[in-house]
Coordinates of C-alpha atoms in Angstrom, one line a residue:
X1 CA -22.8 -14.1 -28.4
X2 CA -25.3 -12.0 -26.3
X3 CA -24.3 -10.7 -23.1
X4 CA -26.3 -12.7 -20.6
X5 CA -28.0 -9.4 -18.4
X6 CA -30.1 -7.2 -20.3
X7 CA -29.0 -3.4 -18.8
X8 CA -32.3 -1.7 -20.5
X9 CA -35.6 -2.1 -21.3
X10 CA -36.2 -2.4 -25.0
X11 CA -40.1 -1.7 -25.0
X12 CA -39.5 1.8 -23.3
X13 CA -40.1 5.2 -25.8
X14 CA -36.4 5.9 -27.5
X15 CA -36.6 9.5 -25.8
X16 CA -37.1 8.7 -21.7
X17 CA -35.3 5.3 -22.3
X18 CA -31.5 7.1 -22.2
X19 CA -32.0 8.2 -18.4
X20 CA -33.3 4.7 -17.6
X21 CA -30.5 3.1 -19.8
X22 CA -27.7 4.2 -17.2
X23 CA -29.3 3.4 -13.9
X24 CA -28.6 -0.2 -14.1
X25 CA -25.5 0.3 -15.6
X26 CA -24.6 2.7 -12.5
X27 CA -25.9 0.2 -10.5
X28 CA -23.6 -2.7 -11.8
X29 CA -20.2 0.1 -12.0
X30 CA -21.4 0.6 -8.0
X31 CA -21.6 -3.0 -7.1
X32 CA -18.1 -3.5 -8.9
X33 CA -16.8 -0.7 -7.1
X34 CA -18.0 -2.1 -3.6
X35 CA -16.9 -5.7 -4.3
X36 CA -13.5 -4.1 -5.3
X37 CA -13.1 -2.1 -2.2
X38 CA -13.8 -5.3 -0.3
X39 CA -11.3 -7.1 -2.3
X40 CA -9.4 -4.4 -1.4
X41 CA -10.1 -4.8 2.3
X42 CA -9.6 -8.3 2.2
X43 CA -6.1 -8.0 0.6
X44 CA -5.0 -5.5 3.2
X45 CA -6.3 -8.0 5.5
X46 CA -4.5 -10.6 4.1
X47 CA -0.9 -8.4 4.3
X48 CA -1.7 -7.3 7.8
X49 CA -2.0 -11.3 9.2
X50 CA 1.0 -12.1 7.5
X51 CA 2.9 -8.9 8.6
X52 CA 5.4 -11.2 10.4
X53 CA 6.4 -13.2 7.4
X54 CA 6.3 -10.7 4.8
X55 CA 8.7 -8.3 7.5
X56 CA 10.8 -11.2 8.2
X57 CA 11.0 -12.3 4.1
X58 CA 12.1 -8.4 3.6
X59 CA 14.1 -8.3 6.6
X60 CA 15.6 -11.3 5.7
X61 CA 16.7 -10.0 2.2
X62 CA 18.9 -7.5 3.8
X63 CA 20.6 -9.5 6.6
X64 CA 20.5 -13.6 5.4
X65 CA 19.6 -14.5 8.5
X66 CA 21.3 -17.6 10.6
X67 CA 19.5 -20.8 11.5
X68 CA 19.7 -18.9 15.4
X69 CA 18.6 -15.8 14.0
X70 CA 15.5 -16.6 12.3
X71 CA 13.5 -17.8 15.0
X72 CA 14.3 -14.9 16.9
X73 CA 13.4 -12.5 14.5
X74 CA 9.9 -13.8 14.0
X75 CA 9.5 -13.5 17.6
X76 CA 10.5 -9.8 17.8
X77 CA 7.7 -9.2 14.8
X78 CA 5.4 -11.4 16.2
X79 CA 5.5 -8.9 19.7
X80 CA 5.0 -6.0 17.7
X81 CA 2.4 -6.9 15.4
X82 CA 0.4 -8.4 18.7
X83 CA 1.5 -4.8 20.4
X84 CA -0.1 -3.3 17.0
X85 CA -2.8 -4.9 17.4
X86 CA -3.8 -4.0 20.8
X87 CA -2.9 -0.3 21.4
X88 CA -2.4 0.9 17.4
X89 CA -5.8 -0.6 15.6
X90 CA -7.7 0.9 18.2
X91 CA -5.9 4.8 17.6
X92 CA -6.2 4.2 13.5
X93 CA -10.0 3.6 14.0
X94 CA -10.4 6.8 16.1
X95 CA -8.4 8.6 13.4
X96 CA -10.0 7.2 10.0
X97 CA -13.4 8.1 11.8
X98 CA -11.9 11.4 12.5
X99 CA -11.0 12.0 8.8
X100 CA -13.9 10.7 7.3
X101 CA -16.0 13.5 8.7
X102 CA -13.6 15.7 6.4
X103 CA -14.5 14.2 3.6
X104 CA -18.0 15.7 2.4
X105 CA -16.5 19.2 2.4
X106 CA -13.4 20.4 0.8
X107 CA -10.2 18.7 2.4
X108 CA -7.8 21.9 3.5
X109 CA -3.8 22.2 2.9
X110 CA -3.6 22.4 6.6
X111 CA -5.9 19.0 7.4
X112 CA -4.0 17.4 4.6
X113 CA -0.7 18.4 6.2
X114 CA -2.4 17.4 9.7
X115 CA -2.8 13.8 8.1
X116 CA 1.1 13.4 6.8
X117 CA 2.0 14.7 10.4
X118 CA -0.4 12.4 12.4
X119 CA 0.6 9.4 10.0
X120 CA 4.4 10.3 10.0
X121 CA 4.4 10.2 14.2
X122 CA 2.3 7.0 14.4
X123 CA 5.2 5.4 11.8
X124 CA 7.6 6.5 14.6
X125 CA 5.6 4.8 17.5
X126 CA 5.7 1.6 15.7
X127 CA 9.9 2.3 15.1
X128 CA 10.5 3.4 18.6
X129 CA 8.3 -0.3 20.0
X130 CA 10.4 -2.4 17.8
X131 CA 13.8 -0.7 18.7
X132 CA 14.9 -2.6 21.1
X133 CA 14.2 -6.2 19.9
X134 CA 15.5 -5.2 16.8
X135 CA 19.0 -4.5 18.9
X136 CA 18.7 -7.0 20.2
X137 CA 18.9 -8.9 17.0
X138 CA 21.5 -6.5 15.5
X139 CA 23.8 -7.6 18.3
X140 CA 24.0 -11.2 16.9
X141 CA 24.4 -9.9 13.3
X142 CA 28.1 -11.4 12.1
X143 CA 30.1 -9.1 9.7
X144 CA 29.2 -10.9 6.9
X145 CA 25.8 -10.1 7.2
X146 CA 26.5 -6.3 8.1
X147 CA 28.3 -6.4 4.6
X148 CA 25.6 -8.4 2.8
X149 CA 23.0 -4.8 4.4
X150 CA 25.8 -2.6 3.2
X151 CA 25.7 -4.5 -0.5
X152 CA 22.2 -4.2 -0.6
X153 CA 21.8 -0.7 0.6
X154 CA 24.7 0.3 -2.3
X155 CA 22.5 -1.6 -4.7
X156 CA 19.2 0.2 -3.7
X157 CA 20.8 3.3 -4.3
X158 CA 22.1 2.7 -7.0
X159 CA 19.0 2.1 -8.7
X160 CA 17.7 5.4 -7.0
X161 CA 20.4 7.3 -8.7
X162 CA 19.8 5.7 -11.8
X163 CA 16.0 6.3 -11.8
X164 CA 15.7 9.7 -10.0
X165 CA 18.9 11.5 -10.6
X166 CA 21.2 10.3 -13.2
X167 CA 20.2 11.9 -17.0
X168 CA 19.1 14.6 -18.7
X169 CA 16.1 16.5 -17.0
X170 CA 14.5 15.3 -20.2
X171 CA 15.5 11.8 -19.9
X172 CA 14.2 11.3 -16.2
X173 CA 10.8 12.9 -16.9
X174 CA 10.4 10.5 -20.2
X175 CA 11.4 7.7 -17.1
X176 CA 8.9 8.8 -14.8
X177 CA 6.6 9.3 -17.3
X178 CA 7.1 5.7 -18.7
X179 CA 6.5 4.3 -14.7
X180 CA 3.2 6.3 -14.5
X181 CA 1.9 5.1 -17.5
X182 CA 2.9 1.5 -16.5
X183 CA 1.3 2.0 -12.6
X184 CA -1.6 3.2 -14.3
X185 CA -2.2 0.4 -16.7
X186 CA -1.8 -2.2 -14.0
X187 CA -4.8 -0.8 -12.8
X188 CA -6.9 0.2 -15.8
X189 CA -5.3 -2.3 -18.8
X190 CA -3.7 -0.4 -21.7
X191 CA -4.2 3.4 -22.2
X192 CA -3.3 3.0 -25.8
X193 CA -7.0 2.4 -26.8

């Protein structure tokens, strides 16, 4: 079966035809690119409209939240992702903008550092806003629940342990070596080829 878009032009001489070949291939690897950093876009879209479900659904994994609970949960997330959206998009713009212009040159250890810092104190602007609903919430929490965060917490590290700590030196580099092969094959198939 032929592949229905012709990529070169067969009537061109064999020795200036290579060059040629790979602009339209370039072109169609550009166009994928750009369609998959709209996907991309789109899906972080997607997460950041549903950010009250998908932080209630994890939430919710932790605590097994009451009939009385739920609602009020939502509620709290709700005000903070509308509080996000007003005063926190706006500061993200500014600083994406403000990175960008790094980008032609050669990012430095000191702007990349700059970045973790910036990103790290805007994570703590969004913790300190939801603070006080989220007492507010933890003040209904019935011990049962409390133990059902402790269970879960035990379990989380547990798995840490076991993945990061637990083993030979050897053993946990074959593990993380096994995770990045798997991570990178979701996104580029099998590296096997």
């Amino acid at each position: 079966m032929k592949f229905p878009v012709r990529f070169t032009n067969r009537d061109r001489h064999a020795a200036g035809a290579a060059g040629q070949r790979r602009k339209p291939i370039i072109g169609v690897l550009a166009l994928l690119l750009v369609a998959a950093g709209l996907q991309a876009c789109s899906a972080v879209k997607i997460a950041y409209n549903q950010a009250v479900e998908l932080s209630f659904w994890q939430l919710d994994g932790y605590f097994d939240f009451n009939d009385t609970q739920k609602p009020r949960v939502r509620e709290e997330l709700a005000k903070v992702l509308q509080w996000h959206r007003q005063t926190q998009l706006p500061v993200y713009i500014e600083a994406l903008q403000r990175w960008q212009t790094w980008l032609p040159g050669e990012v430095t250890e000191a702007q990349a550092c700059a970045v973790f810092d910036e990103v790290r104190s805007k994570l703590q602007v969004i913790s300190d806003r939801a603070l006080p609903g989220a007492g507010s919430v933890a003040a209904t929490l019935a011990p049962e629940q409390l133990n059902a965060m402790q269970k879960k917490f035990s379990k989380l590290n547990a798995d840490y342990r076991s993945e990061f700590i637990e083993g030979t030196p050897a053993a946990l580099l074959e593990k993380r070596y096994k995770k990045a092969v798997s991570r990178a094959e979701m996104l580029y198939g099998s590296l096997d080829e």
